[in-house]
PDB file of C-alpha atoms in Angstrom:
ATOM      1  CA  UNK A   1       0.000   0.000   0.000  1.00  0.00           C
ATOM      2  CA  UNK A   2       1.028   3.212  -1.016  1.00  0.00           C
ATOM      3  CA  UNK A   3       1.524   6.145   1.788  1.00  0.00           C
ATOM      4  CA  UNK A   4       0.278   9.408   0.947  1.00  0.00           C
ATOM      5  CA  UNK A   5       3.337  11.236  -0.281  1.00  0.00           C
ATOM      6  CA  UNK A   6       4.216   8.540  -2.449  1.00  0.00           C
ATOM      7  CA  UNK A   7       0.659   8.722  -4.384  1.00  0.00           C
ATOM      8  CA  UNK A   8       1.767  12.312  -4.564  1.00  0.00           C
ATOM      9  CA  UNK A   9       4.899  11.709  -6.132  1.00  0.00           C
ATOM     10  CA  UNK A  10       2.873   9.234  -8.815  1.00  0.00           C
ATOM     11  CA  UNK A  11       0.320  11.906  -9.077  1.00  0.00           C
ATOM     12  CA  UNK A  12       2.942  14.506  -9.737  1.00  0.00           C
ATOM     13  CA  UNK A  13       5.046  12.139 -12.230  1.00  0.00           C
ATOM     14  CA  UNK A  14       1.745  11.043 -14.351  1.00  0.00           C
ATOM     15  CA  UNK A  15       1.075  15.484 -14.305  1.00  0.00           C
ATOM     16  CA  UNK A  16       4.251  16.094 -15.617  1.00  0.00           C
ATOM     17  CA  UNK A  17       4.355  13.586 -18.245  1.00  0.00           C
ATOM     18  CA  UNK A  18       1.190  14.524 -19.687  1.00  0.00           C
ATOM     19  CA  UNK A  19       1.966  18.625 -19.308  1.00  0.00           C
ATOM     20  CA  UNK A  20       5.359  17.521 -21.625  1.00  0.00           C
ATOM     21  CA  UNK A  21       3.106  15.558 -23.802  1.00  0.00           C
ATOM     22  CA  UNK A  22       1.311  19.085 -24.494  1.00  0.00           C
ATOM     23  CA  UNK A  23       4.502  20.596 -25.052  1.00  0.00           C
ATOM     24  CA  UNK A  24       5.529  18.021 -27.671  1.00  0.00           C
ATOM     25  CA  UNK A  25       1.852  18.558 -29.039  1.00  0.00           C
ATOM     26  CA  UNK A  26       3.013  22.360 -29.924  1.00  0.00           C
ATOM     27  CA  UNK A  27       6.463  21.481 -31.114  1.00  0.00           C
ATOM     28  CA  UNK A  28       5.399  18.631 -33.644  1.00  0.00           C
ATOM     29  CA  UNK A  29       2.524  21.156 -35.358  1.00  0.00           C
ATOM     30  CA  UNK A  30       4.153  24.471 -34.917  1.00  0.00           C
ATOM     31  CA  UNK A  31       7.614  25.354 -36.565  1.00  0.00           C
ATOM     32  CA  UNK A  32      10.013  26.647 -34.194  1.00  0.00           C
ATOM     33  CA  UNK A  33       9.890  30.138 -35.547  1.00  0.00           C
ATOM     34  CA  UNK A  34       6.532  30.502 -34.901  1.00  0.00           C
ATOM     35  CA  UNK A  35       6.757  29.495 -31.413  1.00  0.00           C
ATOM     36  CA  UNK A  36       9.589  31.815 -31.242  1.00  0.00           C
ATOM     37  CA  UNK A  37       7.534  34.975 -33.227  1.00  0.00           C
ATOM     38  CA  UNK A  38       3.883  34.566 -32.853  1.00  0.00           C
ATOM     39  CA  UNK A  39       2.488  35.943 -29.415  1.00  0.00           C
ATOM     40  CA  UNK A  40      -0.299  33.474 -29.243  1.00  0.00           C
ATOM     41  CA  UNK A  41       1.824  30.113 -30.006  1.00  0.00           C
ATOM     42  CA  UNK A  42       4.230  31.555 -27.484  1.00  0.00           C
ATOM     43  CA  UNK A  43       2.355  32.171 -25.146  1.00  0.00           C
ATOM     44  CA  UNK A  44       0.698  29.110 -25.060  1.00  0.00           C
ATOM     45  CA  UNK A  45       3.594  27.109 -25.110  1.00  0.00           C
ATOM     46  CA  UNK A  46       5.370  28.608 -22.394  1.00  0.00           C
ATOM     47  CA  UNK A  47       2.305  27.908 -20.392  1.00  0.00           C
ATOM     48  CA  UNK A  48       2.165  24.792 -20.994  1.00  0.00           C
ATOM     49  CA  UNK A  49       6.506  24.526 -20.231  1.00  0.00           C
ATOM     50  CA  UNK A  50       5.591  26.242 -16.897  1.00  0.00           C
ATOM     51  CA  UNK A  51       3.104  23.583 -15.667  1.00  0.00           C
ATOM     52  CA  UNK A  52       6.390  20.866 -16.675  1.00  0.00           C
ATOM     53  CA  UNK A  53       8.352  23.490 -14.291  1.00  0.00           C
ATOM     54  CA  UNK A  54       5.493  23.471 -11.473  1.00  0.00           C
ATOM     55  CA  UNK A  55       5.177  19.658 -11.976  1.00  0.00           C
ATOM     56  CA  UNK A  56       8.855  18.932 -11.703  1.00  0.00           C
ATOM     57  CA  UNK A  57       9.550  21.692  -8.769  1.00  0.00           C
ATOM     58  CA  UNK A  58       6.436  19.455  -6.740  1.00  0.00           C
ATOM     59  CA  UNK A  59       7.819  16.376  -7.178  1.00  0.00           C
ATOM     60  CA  UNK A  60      11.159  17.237  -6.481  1.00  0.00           C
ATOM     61  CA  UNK A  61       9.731  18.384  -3.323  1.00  0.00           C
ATOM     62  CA  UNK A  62       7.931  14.872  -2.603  1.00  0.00           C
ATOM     63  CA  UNK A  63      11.506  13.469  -2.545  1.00  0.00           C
ATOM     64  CA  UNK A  64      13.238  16.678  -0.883  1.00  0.00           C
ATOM     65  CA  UNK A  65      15.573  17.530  -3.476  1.00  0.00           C
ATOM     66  CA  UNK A  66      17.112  20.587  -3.023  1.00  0.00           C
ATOM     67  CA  UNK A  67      17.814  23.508  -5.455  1.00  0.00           C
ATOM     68  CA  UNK A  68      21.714  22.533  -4.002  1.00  0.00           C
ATOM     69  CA  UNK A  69      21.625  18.921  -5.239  1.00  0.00           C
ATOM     70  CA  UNK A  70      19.946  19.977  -8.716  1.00  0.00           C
ATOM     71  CA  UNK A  71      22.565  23.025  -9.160  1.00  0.00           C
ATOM     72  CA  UNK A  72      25.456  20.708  -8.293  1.00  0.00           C
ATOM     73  CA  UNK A  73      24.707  17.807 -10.333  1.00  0.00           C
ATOM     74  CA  UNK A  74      23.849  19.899 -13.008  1.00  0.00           C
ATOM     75  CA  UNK A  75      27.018  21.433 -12.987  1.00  0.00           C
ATOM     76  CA  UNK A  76      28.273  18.128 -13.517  1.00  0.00           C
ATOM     77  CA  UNK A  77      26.668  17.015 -16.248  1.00  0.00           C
ATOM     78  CA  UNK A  78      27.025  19.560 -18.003  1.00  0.00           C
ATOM     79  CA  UNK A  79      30.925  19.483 -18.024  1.00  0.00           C
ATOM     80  CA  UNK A  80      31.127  16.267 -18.749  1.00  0.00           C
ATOM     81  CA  UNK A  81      28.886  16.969 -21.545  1.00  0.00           C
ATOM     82  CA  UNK A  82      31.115  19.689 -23.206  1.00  0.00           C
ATOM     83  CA  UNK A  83      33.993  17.307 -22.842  1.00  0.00           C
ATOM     84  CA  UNK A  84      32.574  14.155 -24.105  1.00  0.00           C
ATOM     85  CA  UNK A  85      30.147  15.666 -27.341  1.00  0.00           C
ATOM     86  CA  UNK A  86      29.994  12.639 -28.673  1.00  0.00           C
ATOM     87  CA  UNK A  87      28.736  10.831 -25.807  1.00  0.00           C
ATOM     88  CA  UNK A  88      26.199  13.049 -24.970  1.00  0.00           C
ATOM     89  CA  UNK A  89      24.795  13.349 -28.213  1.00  0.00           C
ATOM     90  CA  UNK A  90      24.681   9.500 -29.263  1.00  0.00           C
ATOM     91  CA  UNK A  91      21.981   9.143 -26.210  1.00  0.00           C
TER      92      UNK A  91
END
């Protein structure tokens, strides 16, 4: 049996997926100058990457992640990244 804060997690997981499934939604029909250029398409799909923000920053709470631990491992990745290019981008 679940406890309560791990529903939420699920809850918050199953949110976010489906918020980034909008997201792809605008990016598959909309060229990426229009998203860039036209108000409305912008709008609307920075609304819909906010609730992926809002989604992730919850469930990040449901484990207690900390900005810290994101910043820091960030960091990381992202120099390893720049020194491995071809690594990162065969994933």
């Amino acid at each position: 049996m679940e406890t309560l804060e791990e529903a939420s997690a699920v809850f918050k997981t199953l949110r976010l997926v489906g918020e980034l499934g909008e997201v792809i939604d605008i990016i598959k029909k909309t060229k990426a100058d229009e998203i860039a250029k036209i108000p409305k398409i912008r709008k609307n799909f920075v609304e819909e990457v906010c609730d992926c923000y809002m989604y992730l920053a919850d469930l990040l709470n449901c484990y207690r992640i900390t900005a810290k631990e994101i910043d820091r491992i960030y960091k990381g990745k992202v120099t390893f990244n720049l020194k491995n290019p071809m690594k990162y981008w065969k994933k």
